[in-house]
Amino acid sequence: MPLAAATWLTVAALLGASAVIAGALGSHALDIVAPDHYARANQYHLIHALALLAVSVLGAARGFDPALHLAATLFVAGMVLFCGRLYGLGLGAPLLPGFAAPVGGTLLILGWLALAVSPWLGDNGG
């Protein structure tokens, strides 16, 4: 497995595990101030961990692919900003500035778009 694919697979697995842990903590152990924000953060966290897993599988099949690497990077950055902001709001302690959620959401969208064009770019385009 190429190093980039292995790295993104590891990151995807850790983000998936952390999404499940955050969901369990939110359900059983934390004092959630804004449950809707926390639940939305957890949902996007898990969905994008799975998207990152798909990117790593594609990367393993294709070898290094700059568009897939870009998609993975955008997914992780978007998750940190978007989910981090919503988790903070859910816990009553906004840890990131107000622009973090829209910027993070934009990065998630750009990650999906990078994934969409990846088959059509470069030598790995099929």
mmCIF file of C-alpha atoms in Angstrom:
data_model
loop_
_atom_site.group_PDB
_atom_site.id
_atom_site.type_symbol
_atom_site.label_atom_id
_atom_site.label_comp_id
_atom_site.label_asym_id
_atom_site.label_seq_id
_atom_site.Cartn_x
_atom_site.Cartn_y
_atom_site.Cartn_z
ATOM 1 C CA MET A 1 0.000 0.000 0.000
ATOM 2 C CA PRO A 2 1.420 3.407 -0.920
ATOM 3 C CA LEU A 3 2.510 5.534 2.027
ATOM 4 C CA ALA A 4 -0.049 8.303 1.352
ATOM 5 C CA ALA A 5 -2.909 5.778 1.224
ATOM 6 C CA ALA A 6 -1.681 4.080 4.406
ATOM 7 C CA THR A 7 -1.426 7.431 6.157
ATOM 8 C CA TRP A 8 -4.952 8.474 5.146
ATOM 9 C CA LEU A 9 -6.295 5.033 6.126
ATOM 10 C CA THR A 10 -4.783 5.471 9.596
ATOM 11 C CA VAL A 11 -6.176 8.998 9.914
ATOM 12 C CA ALA A 12 -9.613 7.801 8.725
ATOM 13 C CA ALA A 13 -9.641 4.984 11.265
ATOM 14 C CA LEU A 14 -8.620 7.306 14.106
ATOM 15 C CA LEU A 15 -11.242 9.877 13.098
ATOM 16 C CA GLY A 16 -13.883 7.145 12.900
ATOM 17 C CA ALA A 17 -12.974 5.895 16.355
ATOM 18 C CA SER A 18 -12.972 9.423 17.760
ATOM 19 C CA ALA A 19 -16.431 10.058 16.239
ATOM 20 C CA VAL A 20 -17.824 7.010 18.013
ATOM 21 C CA ILE A 21 -16.137 8.041 21.269
ATOM 22 C CA ALA A 22 -17.495 11.599 20.946
ATOM 23 C CA GLY A 23 -20.970 10.234 20.279
ATOM 24 C CA ALA A 24 -20.823 7.944 23.291
ATOM 25 C CA LEU A 25 -19.484 10.689 25.539
ATOM 26 C CA GLY A 26 -22.177 13.051 24.297
ATOM 27 C CA SER A 27 -24.876 10.498 25.034
ATOM 28 C CA HIS A 28 -23.643 9.313 28.414
ATOM 29 C CA ALA A 29 -21.038 11.502 30.063
ATOM 30 C CA LEU A 30 -21.017 15.111 28.914
ATOM 31 C CA ASP A 31 -23.291 17.955 29.856
ATOM 32 C CA ILE A 32 -24.412 18.963 26.376
ATOM 33 C CA VAL A 33 -25.670 22.535 26.281
ATOM 34 C CA ALA A 34 -26.799 22.513 22.628
ATOM 35 C CA PRO A 35 -27.634 18.925 21.626
ATOM 36 C CA ASP A 36 -28.474 19.837 18.016
ATOM 37 C CA HIS A 37 -25.031 21.359 17.419
ATOM 38 C CA TYR A 38 -23.281 18.445 19.092
ATOM 39 C CA ALA A 39 -25.301 15.840 17.173
ATOM 40 C CA ARG A 40 -24.664 17.593 13.848
ATOM 41 C CA ALA A 41 -20.926 17.769 14.591
ATOM 42 C CA ASN A 42 -20.886 14.081 15.430
ATOM 43 C CA GLN A 43 -22.809 13.171 12.272
ATOM 44 C CA TYR A 44 -20.483 15.145 9.980
ATOM 45 C CA HIS A 45 -17.449 13.817 11.890
ATOM 46 C CA LEU A 46 -18.409 10.191 11.238
ATOM 47 C CA ILE A 47 -19.570 10.726 7.640
ATOM 48 C CA HIS A 48 -16.326 12.428 6.696
ATOM 49 C CA ALA A 49 -14.217 9.808 8.486
ATOM 50 C CA LEU A 50 -15.908 7.282 6.173
ATOM 51 C CA ALA A 51 -15.286 9.548 3.170
ATOM 52 C CA LEU A 52 -11.633 9.708 4.138
ATOM 53 C CA LEU A 53 -11.607 5.916 4.372
ATOM 54 C CA ALA A 54 -12.926 5.748 0.799
ATOM 55 C CA VAL A 55 -10.213 8.163 -0.341
ATOM 56 C CA SER A 56 -7.549 5.969 1.264
ATOM 57 C CA VAL A 57 -8.915 2.861 -0.481
ATOM 58 C CA LEU A 58 -8.890 4.684 -3.826
ATOM 59 C CA GLY A 59 -5.365 5.883 -3.113
ATOM 60 C CA ALA A 60 -4.252 2.324 -2.415
ATOM 61 C CA ALA A 61 -5.701 1.207 -5.740
ATOM 62 C CA ARG A 62 -4.340 4.120 -7.796
ATOM 63 C CA GLY A 63 -1.058 4.906 -6.103
ATOM 64 C CA PHE A 64 -0.274 8.504 -5.238
ATOM 65 C CA ASP A 65 -2.919 10.775 -6.703
ATOM 66 C CA PRO A 66 -2.629 14.513 -6.021
ATOM 67 C CA ALA A 67 -6.395 15.086 -6.335
ATOM 68 C CA LEU A 68 -7.115 12.352 -3.771
ATOM 69 C CA HIS A 69 -4.433 13.757 -1.478
ATOM 70 C CA LEU A 70 -6.057 17.186 -1.805
ATOM 71 C CA ALA A 71 -9.517 15.725 -1.080
ATOM 72 C CA ALA A 72 -8.202 13.984 2.044
ATOM 73 C CA THR A 73 -6.475 17.127 3.268
ATOM 74 C CA LEU A 74 -9.609 19.210 2.698
ATOM 75 C CA PHE A 75 -11.771 16.641 4.513
ATOM 76 C CA VAL A 76 -9.526 16.673 7.580
ATOM 77 C CA ALA A 77 -9.191 20.471 7.682
ATOM 78 C CA GLY A 78 -12.943 20.861 7.149
ATOM 79 C CA MET A 79 -13.714 18.393 9.920
ATOM 80 C CA VAL A 80 -11.437 20.185 12.365
ATOM 81 C CA LEU A 81 -13.024 23.564 11.677
ATOM 82 C CA PHE A 82 -16.664 22.606 11.069
ATOM 83 C CA CYS A 83 -17.041 19.823 13.608
ATOM 84 C CA GLY A 84 -14.749 21.517 16.108
ATOM 85 C CA ARG A 85 -16.860 24.663 16.075
ATOM 86 C CA LEU A 86 -20.123 22.727 16.455
ATOM 87 C CA TYR A 87 -18.726 20.484 19.199
ATOM 88 C CA GLY A 88 -17.620 23.647 21.013
ATOM 89 C CA LEU A 89 -21.064 25.201 20.679
ATOM 90 C CA GLY A 90 -22.670 21.957 21.817
ATOM 91 C CA LEU A 91 -20.545 21.952 24.938
ATOM 92 C CA GLY A 92 -21.240 25.609 25.643
ATOM 93 C CA ALA A 93 -17.652 26.667 25.092
ATOM 94 C CA PRO A 94 -17.090 27.917 21.551
ATOM 95 C CA LEU A 95 -13.447 27.040 21.047
ATOM 96 C CA LEU A 96 -13.109 28.395 17.521
ATOM 97 C CA PRO A 97 -14.134 31.745 16.033
ATOM 98 C CA GLY A 98 -17.532 32.091 14.365
ATOM 99 C CA PHE A 99 -16.078 31.832 10.861
ATOM 100 C CA ALA A 100 -14.731 28.326 11.556
ATOM 101 C CA ALA A 101 -17.970 26.495 10.715
ATOM 102 C CA PRO A 102 -18.601 28.143 7.332
ATOM 103 C CA VAL A 103 -14.939 27.887 6.351
ATOM 104 C CA GLY A 104 -14.880 24.260 7.495
ATOM 105 C CA GLY A 105 -18.084 23.513 5.593
ATOM 106 C CA THR A 106 -16.596 25.085 2.475
ATOM 107 C CA LEU A 107 -13.496 22.901 2.857
ATOM 108 C CA LEU A 108 -15.695 19.800 3.151
ATOM 109 C CA ILE A 109 -17.501 20.772 -0.061
ATOM 110 C CA LEU A 110 -14.188 21.383 -1.815
ATOM 111 C CA GLY A 111 -13.002 17.972 -0.616
ATOM 112 C CA TRP A 112 -16.009 16.327 -2.252
ATOM 113 C CA LEU A 113 -15.362 18.297 -5.454
ATOM 114 C CA ALA A 114 -11.689 17.266 -5.469
ATOM 115 C CA LEU A 115 -12.828 13.671 -5.069
ATOM 116 C CA ALA A 116 -15.315 14.127 -7.931
ATOM 117 C CA VAL A 117 -12.686 15.356 -10.388
ATOM 118 C CA SER A 118 -9.927 12.972 -9.288
ATOM 119 C CA PRO A 119 -10.715 10.278 -11.890
ATOM 120 C CA TRP A 120 -10.355 12.858 -14.665
ATOM 121 C CA LEU A 121 -7.008 14.335 -13.657
ATOM 122 C CA GLY A 122 -3.456 13.167 -14.208
ATOM 123 C CA ASP A 123 -2.060 9.783 -15.165
ATOM 124 C CA ASN A 124 -4.312 7.984 -12.698
ATOM 125 C CA GLY A 125 -7.454 9.147 -14.476
ATOM 126 C CA GLY A 126 -8.235 5.760 -15.965
#
